[in-house]
Amino acid sequence: MHCHILIAVVLWSISIDSQTIRGISLSYKRFYRERKSFLCIDGSKLIPFDQVNDDYCDCVDGSDEPGTAACPGGRFYCTNLGYRPHYIPSSRVNDAICDCCDASDEYNSHTLCQNTCRDLGQTEREEVKSQMKALDEGLRLKQELIQEGIQMWQDKQAQLRDLQRVSDDLQTQLDDLRKEDVRRKEEVDALRELVNSHRGHNSTESPVSESDRSRDGSVTVKEVQAKLADIQAEGRDLSEDGAIIRGSSVPGQPAEEEDPVVKAAISAAEKAAAELKRIEDAYEAVYMEIRDLREKLATDFGPEREFLFLHIQCFHQKVNEYFYELCPFNQVTQTSASGAEVSLGKWGSWADSRENRYGQMKYVNGEPCWQGPTRNTVVTLTCGTETAMRSVKEPSKCQYAVEFQTPVACRLAQRGRGIHSEL
Ligand code: MAN
């Protein structure tokens, strides 16, 4: 009860004040205490108090005429009870146009202004209410997406560990296969050298079979090397027939059939080389995959990795003749009706702003613009219950601005300010 009386008294005193001194806010009331004289707020002049709001400008700062249009550059305070108070230029006072929703600026004009403050206030409160509802829903969805991100992060880590294991395994195989490859090549070289060195020797038996000291039907590199040593010890002049050219026939003579054992050794060496190549290729592919994954995992996906879920998705929007695609943390492209695709920038970084570090993304170094800069795109993230591209604009040639809405852009700090206040 007491409370109601108090409010009524305060409202009554405000209305009395605004009747007495028109166009001032409560915080300025102290300058206009009824006295004999009034000191201009800038302190420049002392005038009789009855010259305040007398429709004649006395103060340079216009402070003696807050409620009339007499002073150029003066301002009039609309109290707008029930809505938002605000200042209007005092030149608009009594100009036959309703500016203040409480109609206070047209107190002496023929225009009849309605007090619309209550309705405006009501509409605004409903708007704020629905924004807050959307914010709450956005924040709830954000939590779900954070969880999704955590799961994705763990999966990526597991994938990295698996790839690392595969890579280690391939590395071991490579070590063995490289040794095997060298051994096989040495074997072929040694056999060929033996065959060449034996040329001109009038033995009916093949030098390779002669090398088979163990008579087990196959020759080892050791046996071949031992045979070579024997030939050299016999003091034969191997250079006489000019044949010691690895793996080649004597120049000017028809190529001789390779010894079957040499052939088999060559085939085994080729197989070993092919296998080595196969594993080298596999290792290279895994290496690239690990590098790409590590690079991806090093991206700043936000303090709670809330933006991680976006990196595997692409979003679209058609504006006029262009089709735009945004693949977050990757690239932005523009495709014209003819099907020609143009890069509007590759993922660069978050645009650093102290207010919100994760409010804007920069995509840079797109296709160069004809007689202009390279194409770049700034993606502004706004809070909403859906994840989608909202608009694409080209504010200046080849510089693009995308509005992208997603729950993960919702922040608790937006409560109380209205979620659209930052746009
Ligand atoms: C293309 C598009 C436009 C751009 C012009 C510049 O038509 O990429 O967005 O403004 O090239 O020449």
CSV table of C-alpha atoms and ligand atoms in Angstrom, one decimal:
chain,number,residue,atom,x,y,z
A,1,MET,CA,0.0,0.0,0.0
A,2,HIS,CA,2.8,2.4,1.1
A,3,CYS,CA,4.7,1.4,-2.0
A,4,HIS,CA,1.8,2.4,-4.3
A,5,ILE,CA,1.5,5.8,-2.6
A,6,LEU,CA,5.2,6.4,-3.0
A,7,ILE,CA,5.1,5.5,-6.7
A,8,ALA,CA,2.1,7.8,-7.2
A,9,VAL,CA,3.9,10.7,-5.4
A,10,VAL,CA,7.1,10.2,-7.5
A,11,LEU,CA,5.1,10.1,-10.8
A,12,TRP,CA,3.1,13.1,-9.7
A,13,SER,CA,6.3,15.0,-8.9
A,14,ILE,CA,7.8,14.0,-12.3
A,15,SER,CA,4.8,15.2,-14.1
A,16,ILE,CA,4.8,18.5,-12.1
A,17,ASP,CA,8.5,19.0,-12.9
A,18,SER,CA,8.0,18.3,-16.6
A,19,GLN,CA,5.1,20.7,-16.6
A,20,THR,CA,7.2,23.4,-15.0
A,21,ILE,CA,10.5,22.8,-16.9
A,22,ARG,CA,9.7,21.2,-20.2
A,23,GLY,CA,12.2,19.1,-22.1
A,24,ILE,CA,14.7,18.1,-19.3
A,25,SER,CA,15.6,14.7,-17.9
A,26,LEU,CA,15.6,13.9,-14.2
A,27,SER,CA,19.4,14.0,-14.1
A,28,TYR,CA,19.3,17.6,-15.4
A,29,LYS,CA,16.7,18.7,-12.9
A,30,ARG,CA,19.4,20.0,-10.5
A,31,PHE,CA,20.4,22.7,-12.9
A,32,TYR,CA,16.8,24.1,-13.1
A,33,ARG,CA,15.9,24.6,-9.4
A,34,GLU,CA,13.5,27.5,-9.2
A,35,ARG,CA,15.5,30.4,-8.0
A,36,LYS,CA,15.7,34.1,-9.0
A,37,SER,CA,18.3,33.4,-11.6
A,38,PHE,CA,19.5,30.6,-13.9
A,39,LEU,CA,23.1,29.9,-14.7
A,40,CYS,CA,23.6,28.6,-18.3
A,41,ILE,CA,24.9,25.0,-17.9
A,42,ASP,CA,28.2,25.9,-19.5
A,43,GLY,CA,28.5,28.6,-16.9
A,44,SER,CA,28.7,31.3,-19.5
A,45,LYS,CA,25.8,33.5,-18.4
A,46,LEU,CA,23.4,34.3,-15.5
A,47,ILE,CA,19.9,35.2,-16.6
A,48,PRO,CA,16.6,35.7,-14.7
A,49,PHE,CA,14.9,32.4,-14.1
A,50,ASP,CA,11.7,33.5,-15.9
A,51,GLN,CA,13.7,33.6,-19.1
A,52,VAL,CA,14.0,29.8,-19.0
A,53,ASN,CA,11.8,28.3,-21.7
A,54,ASP,CA,10.5,31.7,-22.7
A,55,ASP,CA,11.1,30.9,-26.4
A,56,TYR,CA,14.1,33.2,-26.6
A,57,CYS,CA,17.6,31.8,-26.7
A,58,ASP,CA,19.9,33.4,-24.1
A,59,CYS,CA,22.5,30.7,-23.4
A,60,VAL,CA,25.1,29.8,-26.1
A,61,ASP,CA,24.7,26.1,-25.1
A,62,GLY,CA,20.9,26.4,-25.5
A,63,SER,CA,20.4,25.3,-21.9
A,64,ASP,CA,17.8,28.0,-21.1
A,65,GLU,CA,15.4,26.7,-23.8
A,66,PRO,CA,15.2,22.9,-23.2
A,67,GLY,CA,11.5,22.9,-24.0
A,68,THR,CA,11.3,25.2,-27.0
A,69,ALA,CA,12.7,25.4,-30.5
A,70,ALA,CA,14.4,28.7,-29.8
A,71,CYS,CA,18.0,27.6,-29.5
A,72,PRO,CA,19.8,26.1,-32.5
A,73,GLY,CA,21.4,22.9,-31.6
A,74,GLY,CA,19.3,22.5,-28.4
A,75,ARG,CA,17.8,19.2,-27.4
A,76,PHE,CA,14.4,18.2,-26.0
A,77,TYR,CA,14.0,15.3,-23.7
A,78,CYS,CA,11.0,13.0,-24.3
A,79,THR,CA,10.2,11.3,-21.0
A,80,ASN,CA,8.1,8.7,-22.9
A,81,LEU,CA,6.8,7.0,-19.8
A,82,GLY,CA,6.1,3.3,-20.5
A,83,TYR,CA,8.6,3.2,-23.3
A,84,ARG,CA,12.2,4.4,-23.8
A,85,PRO,CA,13.0,8.1,-23.1
A,86,HIS,CA,15.1,9.8,-25.7
A,87,TYR,CA,16.3,13.2,-26.9
A,88,ILE,CA,15.2,14.9,-30.1
A,89,PRO,CA,16.6,18.1,-31.6
A,90,SER,CA,14.7,21.0,-30.1
A,91,SER,CA,14.0,22.2,-33.6
A,92,ARG,CA,11.4,19.5,-33.7
A,93,VAL,CA,9.4,20.9,-30.9
A,94,ASN,CA,6.0,22.1,-32.0
A,95,ASP,CA,6.8,21.5,-35.6
A,96,ALA,CA,3.5,19.7,-36.2
A,97,ILE,CA,5.1,16.3,-36.3
A,98,CYS,CA,4.8,13.9,-33.4
A,99,ASP,CA,8.3,12.8,-32.4
A,100,CYS,CA,7.9,11.7,-28.7
A,101,CYS,CA,5.6,8.8,-28.2
A,102,ASP,CA,4.2,10.6,-25.1
A,103,ALA,CA,3.2,13.6,-27.4
A,104,SER,CA,5.2,16.0,-25.2
A,105,ASP,CA,7.0,17.7,-28.1
A,106,GLU,CA,3.8,19.0,-29.6
A,107,TYR,CA,2.3,20.8,-26.6
A,108,ASN,CA,1.6,23.9,-28.5
A,109,SER,CA,0.8,22.9,-32.0
A,110,HIS,CA,-2.4,22.1,-34.0
A,111,THR,CA,-1.4,18.6,-34.5
A,112,LEU,CA,-3.1,16.2,-32.1
A,113,CYS,CA,-0.6,13.6,-31.0
A,114,GLN,CA,-1.6,10.4,-29.3
A,115,ASN,CA,0.4,8.9,-26.5
A,116,THR,CA,1.5,5.6,-28.0
A,117,CYS,CA,4.3,4.9,-25.4
A,118,ARG,CA,2.3,2.1,-23.6
A,119,ASP,CA,1.7,0.2,-26.9
A,120,LEU,CA,5.2,0.7,-28.1
A,121,GLY,CA,6.5,-0.5,-24.7
A,122,GLN,CA,4.2,-3.5,-24.8
A,123,THR,CA,5.4,-4.5,-28.4
A,124,GLU,CA,9.0,-4.1,-27.3
A,125,ARG,CA,8.6,-6.1,-24.2
A,126,GLU,CA,7.0,-8.9,-26.3
A,127,GLU,CA,9.8,-8.7,-28.8
A,128,VAL,CA,12.4,-8.9,-26.1
A,129,LYS,CA,10.5,-11.8,-24.5
A,130,SER,CA,10.5,-13.8,-27.8
A,131,GLN,CA,14.2,-12.9,-28.3
A,132,MET,CA,15.0,-14.2,-24.8
A,133,LYS,CA,13.0,-17.3,-25.5
A,134,ALA,CA,15.0,-17.8,-28.7
A,135,LEU,CA,18.2,-17.2,-26.7
A,136,ASP,CA,17.3,-19.8,-24.1
A,137,GLU,CA,16.5,-22.3,-26.8
A,138,GLY,CA,19.7,-21.4,-28.6
A,139,LEU,CA,21.7,-21.9,-25.4
A,140,ARG,CA,20.1,-25.3,-24.9
A,141,LEU,CA,20.9,-26.4,-28.4
A,142,LYS,CA,24.4,-25.1,-28.0
A,143,GLN,CA,24.9,-27.5,-25.1
A,144,GLU,CA,23.9,-30.4,-27.3
A,145,LEU,CA,26.2,-29.2,-30.1
A,146,ILE,CA,29.0,-28.9,-27.6
A,147,GLN,CA,28.4,-32.5,-26.6
A,148,GLU,CA,28.4,-33.5,-30.3
A,149,GLY,CA,31.7,-31.6,-30.6
A,150,ILE,CA,33.3,-33.5,-27.7
A,151,GLN,CA,32.3,-36.8,-29.2
A,152,MET,CA,33.7,-35.7,-32.6
A,153,TRP,CA,36.9,-34.6,-31.0
A,154,GLN,CA,37.3,-37.9,-29.2
A,155,ASP,CA,36.6,-39.8,-32.4
A,156,LYS,CA,39.2,-37.6,-34.3
A,157,GLN,CA,41.8,-38.3,-31.5
A,158,ALA,CA,41.1,-42.1,-31.8
A,159,GLN,CA,41.3,-41.8,-35.6
A,160,LEU,CA,44.7,-40.1,-35.2
A,161,ARG,CA,45.9,-42.8,-32.9
A,162,ASP,CA,44.8,-45.5,-35.3
A,163,LEU,CA,46.5,-43.8,-38.2
A,164,GLN,CA,49.7,-43.4,-36.1
A,165,ARG,CA,49.6,-47.2,-35.5
A,166,VAL,CA,49.1,-47.9,-39.2
A,167,SER,CA,52.0,-45.5,-40.0
A,168,ASP,CA,54.3,-47.2,-37.5
A,169,ASP,CA,53.4,-50.6,-38.9
A,170,LEU,CA,54.1,-49.4,-42.4
A,171,GLN,CA,57.4,-47.9,-41.3
A,172,THR,CA,58.5,-51.3,-40.0
A,173,GLN,CA,57.4,-53.0,-43.2
A,174,LEU,CA,59.3,-50.3,-45.2
A,175,ASP,CA,62.5,-50.9,-43.2
A,176,ASP,CA,62.3,-54.7,-44.1
A,177,LEU,CA,61.3,-54.1,-47.7
A,178,ARG,CA,64.1,-51.6,-48.3
A,179,LYS,CA,66.6,-54.2,-47.1
A,180,GLU,CA,65.0,-56.8,-49.2
A,181,ASP,CA,65.0,-54.6,-52.2
A,182,VAL,CA,68.7,-53.8,-51.8
A,183,ARG,CA,69.5,-57.5,-51.3
A,184,ARG,CA,67.5,-58.5,-54.4
A,185,LYS,CA,69.2,-55.9,-56.5
A,186,GLU,CA,72.7,-57.0,-55.3
A,187,GLU,CA,71.8,-60.6,-56.1
A,188,VAL,CA,70.8,-59.7,-59.7
A,189,ASP,CA,73.9,-57.5,-60.1
A,190,ALA,CA,76.2,-60.3,-58.7
A,191,LEU,CA,74.6,-62.9,-61.0
A,192,ARG,CA,74.9,-60.6,-64.0
A,193,GLU,CA,78.5,-59.9,-63.2
A,194,LEU,CA,79.2,-63.6,-62.9
A,195,VAL,CA,77.6,-64.3,-66.3
A,196,ASN,CA,79.5,-61.5,-67.9
A,197,SER,CA,82.8,-62.5,-66.4
A,198,HIS,CA,82.3,-66.1,-67.5
A,199,ARG,CA,81.8,-65.1,-71.2
A,200,GLY,CA,84.6,-66.6,-73.3
A,201,HIS,CA,85.1,-69.4,-70.7
A,202,ASN,CA,84.6,-72.7,-72.6
A,203,SER,CA,82.8,-74.5,-69.9
A,204,THR,CA,79.6,-76.2,-70.9
A,205,GLU,CA,78.0,-75.6,-67.6
A,206,SER,CA,76.4,-72.3,-66.8
A,207,PRO,CA,78.5,-70.3,-64.4
A,208,VAL,CA,75.5,-69.9,-62.2
A,209,SER,CA,75.0,-73.6,-61.8
A,210,GLU,CA,78.8,-73.9,-61.2
A,211,SER,CA,78.3,-71.5,-58.3
A,212,ASP,CA,75.9,-73.9,-56.7
A,213,ARG,CA,78.5,-75.3,-54.3
A,214,SER,CA,75.9,-76.8,-52.0
A,215,ARG,CA,74.4,-78.5,-55.1
A,216,ASP,CA,70.9,-77.8,-53.7
A,217,GLY,CA,69.7,-76.4,-57.1
A,218,SER,CA,69.7,-72.8,-56.0
A,219,VAL,CA,72.4,-70.2,-55.6
A,220,THR,CA,72.9,-67.6,-53.0
A,221,VAL,CA,74.6,-64.3,-53.4
A,222,LYS,CA,77.4,-65.7,-51.2
A,223,GLU,CA,77.9,-68.6,-53.6
A,224,VAL,CA,77.9,-66.3,-56.6
A,225,GLN,CA,80.4,-64.0,-54.9
A,226,ALA,CA,82.6,-67.0,-54.1
A,227,LYS,CA,82.4,-68.2,-57.7
A,228,LEU,CA,83.4,-64.7,-58.9
A,229,ALA,CA,86.4,-64.7,-56.5
A,230,ASP,CA,87.5,-68.1,-58.0
A,231,ILE,CA,87.3,-66.7,-61.5
A,232,GLN,CA,89.3,-63.7,-60.6
A,233,ALA,CA,91.9,-65.9,-58.8
A,234,GLU,CA,92.3,-68.0,-61.9
A,235,GLY,CA,93.8,-64.7,-63.3
A,236,ARG,CA,91.6,-64.4,-66.2
A,237,ASP,CA,91.7,-61.0,-67.8
A,238,LEU,CA,88.1,-60.1,-67.5
A,239,SER,CA,88.4,-56.8,-69.3
A,240,GLU,CA,89.7,-58.5,-72.5
A,241,ASP,CA,86.2,-59.1,-73.8
A,242,GLY,CA,85.0,-55.7,-72.4
A,243,ALA,CA,81.9,-57.4,-71.0
A,244,ILE,CA,81.9,-56.2,-67.4
A,245,ILE,CA,79.0,-53.9,-67.9
A,246,ARG,CA,76.3,-54.7,-65.4
A,247,GLY,CA,73.1,-56.0,-66.8
A,248,SER,CA,74.0,-55.1,-70.4
A,249,SER,CA,75.0,-57.2,-73.4
A,250,VAL,CA,78.3,-56.7,-75.3
A,251,PRO,CA,78.0,-53.8,-77.6
A,252,GLY,CA,77.6,-54.7,-81.2
A,253,GLN,CA,76.7,-58.3,-80.4
A,254,PRO,CA,73.1,-59.6,-80.2
A,255,ALA,CA,71.8,-59.7,-76.6
A,256,GLU,CA,72.2,-63.1,-75.1
A,257,GLU,CA,69.4,-64.9,-73.3
A,258,GLU,CA,69.6,-64.3,-69.6
A,259,ASP,CA,70.4,-67.4,-67.5
A,260,PRO,CA,67.1,-68.9,-66.0
A,261,VAL,CA,68.5,-68.3,-62.5
A,262,VAL,CA,69.3,-64.7,-63.3
A,263,LYS,CA,65.8,-64.3,-64.8
A,264,ALA,CA,64.2,-65.7,-61.7
A,265,ALA,CA,66.4,-63.4,-59.6
A,266,ILE,CA,65.3,-60.4,-61.7
A,267,SER,CA,61.7,-61.3,-61.4
A,268,ALA,CA,62.1,-61.7,-57.6
A,269,ALA,CA,63.8,-58.3,-57.5
A,270,GLU,CA,61.0,-56.7,-59.5
A,271,LYS,CA,58.4,-58.2,-57.2
A,272,ALA,CA,60.3,-56.8,-54.1
A,273,ALA,CA,60.6,-53.4,-55.8
A,274,ALA,CA,56.9,-53.4,-56.6
A,275,GLU,CA,56.0,-54.3,-53.1
A,276,LEU,CA,58.3,-51.6,-51.7
A,277,LYS,CA,56.6,-49.1,-54.0
A,278,ARG,CA,53.1,-50.2,-52.8
A,279,ILE,CA,54.0,-49.8,-49.2
A,280,GLU,CA,55.8,-46.5,-49.8
A,281,ASP,CA,52.6,-45.2,-51.5
A,282,ALA,CA,50.5,-46.4,-48.6
A,283,TYR,CA,52.9,-44.8,-46.1
A,284,GLU,CA,52.7,-41.5,-48.0
A,285,ALA,CA,48.9,-41.5,-48.0
A,286,VAL,CA,48.7,-42.2,-44.3
A,287,TYR,CA,51.4,-39.6,-43.6
A,288,MET,CA,49.3,-37.0,-45.5
A,289,GLU,CA,46.1,-38.0,-43.7
A,290,ILE,CA,47.9,-37.6,-40.3
A,291,ARG,CA,49.2,-34.2,-41.3
A,292,ASP,CA,45.8,-33.0,-42.5
A,293,LEU,CA,44.1,-34.3,-39.3
A,294,ARG,CA,46.7,-32.7,-37.1
A,295,GLU,CA,46.3,-29.4,-38.9
A,296,LYS,CA,42.5,-29.7,-38.5
A,297,LEU,CA,42.8,-30.5,-34.8
A,298,ALA,CA,45.0,-27.5,-34.3
A,299,THR,CA,42.2,-25.1,-35.4
A,300,ASP,CA,40.6,-22.9,-32.8
A,301,PHE,CA,37.1,-24.3,-32.6
A,302,GLY,CA,36.1,-22.1,-29.6
A,303,PRO,CA,36.7,-22.4,-25.9
A,304,GLU,CA,34.4,-25.4,-25.6
A,305,ARG,CA,35.1,-26.6,-29.2
A,306,GLU,CA,31.5,-25.6,-29.8
A,307,PHE,CA,32.3,-24.7,-33.5
A,308,LEU,CA,33.8,-28.1,-34.2
A,309,PHE,CA,30.6,-29.7,-35.5
A,310,LEU,CA,30.6,-27.1,-38.3
A,311,HIS,CA,33.8,-28.2,-39.9
A,312,ILE,CA,32.3,-31.2,-41.7
A,313,GLN,CA,29.3,-29.3,-43.1
A,314,CYS,CA,28.7,-26.9,-45.9
A,315,PHE,CA,25.8,-24.3,-46.1
A,316,HIS,CA,24.2,-22.7,-49.1
A,317,GLN,CA,22.3,-19.6,-50.1
A,318,LYS,CA,21.2,-18.3,-53.5
A,319,VAL,CA,21.3,-14.6,-54.0
A,320,ASN,CA,20.3,-13.2,-57.4
A,321,GLU,CA,22.2,-15.1,-60.1
A,322,TYR,CA,24.8,-16.5,-57.6
A,323,PHE,CA,24.9,-19.6,-55.6
A,324,TYR,CA,27.0,-19.2,-52.5
A,325,GLU,CA,28.5,-22.1,-50.4
A,326,LEU,CA,30.1,-21.7,-47.0
A,327,CYS,CA,32.1,-24.6,-45.7
A,328,PRO,CA,33.2,-23.4,-42.2
A,329,PHE,CA,36.9,-23.6,-41.4
A,330,ASN,CA,37.5,-24.5,-45.1
A,331,GLN,CA,36.3,-22.0,-47.8
A,332,VAL,CA,33.6,-19.8,-49.3
A,333,THR,CA,32.7,-20.1,-53.0
A,334,GLN,CA,30.4,-18.4,-55.4
A,335,THR,CA,29.0,-20.2,-58.4
A,336,SER,CA,27.4,-18.2,-61.3
A,337,ALA,CA,24.5,-19.4,-63.4
A,338,SER,CA,27.0,-20.6,-66.1
A,339,GLY,CA,28.5,-23.0,-63.5
A,340,ALA,CA,31.8,-21.2,-63.0
A,341,GLU,CA,33.0,-21.5,-59.5
A,342,VAL,CA,35.0,-18.7,-57.9
A,343,SER,CA,36.8,-18.8,-54.5
A,344,LEU,CA,35.7,-16.1,-52.2
A,345,GLY,CA,38.4,-17.0,-49.7
A,346,LYS,CA,39.9,-19.8,-47.7
A,347,TRP,CA,39.7,-20.1,-43.9
A,348,GLY,CA,41.9,-17.6,-42.4
A,349,SER,CA,41.2,-16.8,-38.8
A,350,TRP,CA,38.7,-15.5,-36.3
A,351,ALA,CA,38.4,-11.7,-36.6
A,352,ASP,CA,39.8,-10.5,-33.3
A,353,SER,CA,37.4,-8.3,-31.4
A,354,ARG,CA,37.7,-7.8,-27.7
A,355,GLU,CA,34.0,-7.9,-27.2
A,356,ASN,CA,33.5,-11.3,-28.7
A,357,ARG,CA,36.5,-13.3,-30.0
A,358,TYR,CA,34.3,-15.7,-31.9
A,359,GLY,CA,31.9,-13.2,-33.5
A,360,GLN,CA,33.4,-13.1,-37.0
A,361,MET,CA,35.3,-15.5,-39.3
A,362,LYS,CA,37.7,-14.3,-42.0
A,363,TYR,CA,38.1,-16.2,-45.3
A,364,VAL,CA,41.0,-14.8,-47.3
A,365,ASN,CA,43.0,-15.1,-50.5
A,366,GLY,CA,40.2,-16.0,-52.8
A,367,GLU,CA,40.2,-15.6,-56.6
A,368,PRO,CA,41.7,-12.2,-57.6
A,369,CYS,CA,39.1,-9.7,-58.6
A,370,TRP,CA,39.4,-8.2,-62.1
A,371,GLN,CA,41.3,-4.9,-61.6
A,372,GLY,CA,40.9,-5.3,-57.9
A,373,PRO,CA,41.9,-7.1,-54.7
A,374,THR,CA,41.7,-10.8,-54.0
A,375,ARG,CA,38.2,-11.8,-53.0
A,376,ASN,CA,37.8,-12.0,-49.2
A,377,THR,CA,34.8,-12.9,-47.0
A,378,VAL,CA,33.8,-11.9,-43.5
A,379,VAL,CA,31.3,-14.3,-41.9
A,380,THR,CA,29.4,-12.7,-39.0
A,381,LEU,CA,27.9,-15.3,-36.6
A,382,THR,CA,24.6,-14.5,-34.9
A,383,CYS,CA,22.6,-16.4,-32.3
A,384,GLY,CA,19.6,-18.3,-33.6
A,385,THR,CA,17.9,-21.7,-33.1
A,386,GLU,CA,18.9,-22.9,-36.5
A,387,THR,CA,22.3,-23.3,-38.2
A,388,ALA,CA,22.1,-21.7,-41.6
A,389,MET,CA,23.4,-18.9,-43.9
A,390,ARG,CA,21.1,-15.9,-43.5
A,391,SER,CA,22.4,-13.5,-46.1
A,392,VAL,CA,25.2,-12.8,-48.5
A,393,LYS,CA,26.2,-9.2,-49.5
A,394,GLU,CA,29.0,-7.6,-51.4
A,395,PRO,CA,29.4,-4.3,-49.6
A,396,SER,CA,32.4,-3.4,-51.8
A,397,LYS,CA,33.6,-5.0,-55.0
A,398,CYS,CA,34.8,-8.6,-54.3
A,399,GLN,CA,34.6,-8.1,-50.5
A,400,TYR,CA,31.7,-10.3,-49.3
A,401,ALA,CA,29.8,-10.3,-46.0
A,402,VAL,CA,27.9,-13.4,-44.9
A,403,GLU,CA,25.5,-13.6,-42.0
A,404,PHE,CA,25.5,-17.0,-40.5
A,405,GLN,CA,23.2,-18.0,-37.8
A,406,THR,CA,23.8,-20.8,-35.3
A,407,PRO,CA,22.9,-21.7,-31.7
A,408,VAL,CA,26.6,-22.0,-30.9
A,409,ALA,CA,26.9,-18.2,-31.4
A,410,CYS,CA,24.4,-17.7,-28.5
A,411,ARG,CA,26.1,-16.3,-25.4
A,412,LEU,CA,24.8,-15.9,-21.9
A,413,ALA,CA,26.1,-12.3,-22.0
A,414,GLN,CA,23.3,-11.5,-24.5
A,415,ARG,CA,20.7,-11.9,-21.8
A,416,GLY,CA,19.5,-8.5,-20.7
A,417,ARG,CA,20.9,-6.8,-23.8
A,418,GLY,CA,18.7,-8.5,-26.3
A,419,ILE,CA,20.4,-10.9,-28.7
A,420,HIS,CA,20.1,-8.6,-31.7
A,421,SER,CA,21.8,-5.7,-30.0
A,422,GLU,CA,25.2,-6.8,-31.3
A,423,LEU,CA,24.3,-7.0,-35.0
B,1,MAN,C1,31.9,-11.7,-60.6
B,1,MAN,C2,31.4,-11.9,-59.2
B,1,MAN,C3,31.0,-10.6,-58.5
B,1,MAN,C4,32.1,-9.6,-58.6
B,1,MAN,C5,32.6,-9.5,-60.0
B,1,MAN,C6,33.8,-8.6,-60.1
B,1,MAN,O1,30.9,-11.3,-61.4
B,1,MAN,O2,32.4,-12.5,-58.5
B,1,MAN,O3,30.7,-10.9,-57.2
B,1,MAN,O4,31.7,-8.4,-58.1
B,1,MAN,O5,33.0,-10.7,-60.6
B,1,MAN,O6,34.3,-8.4,-61.4
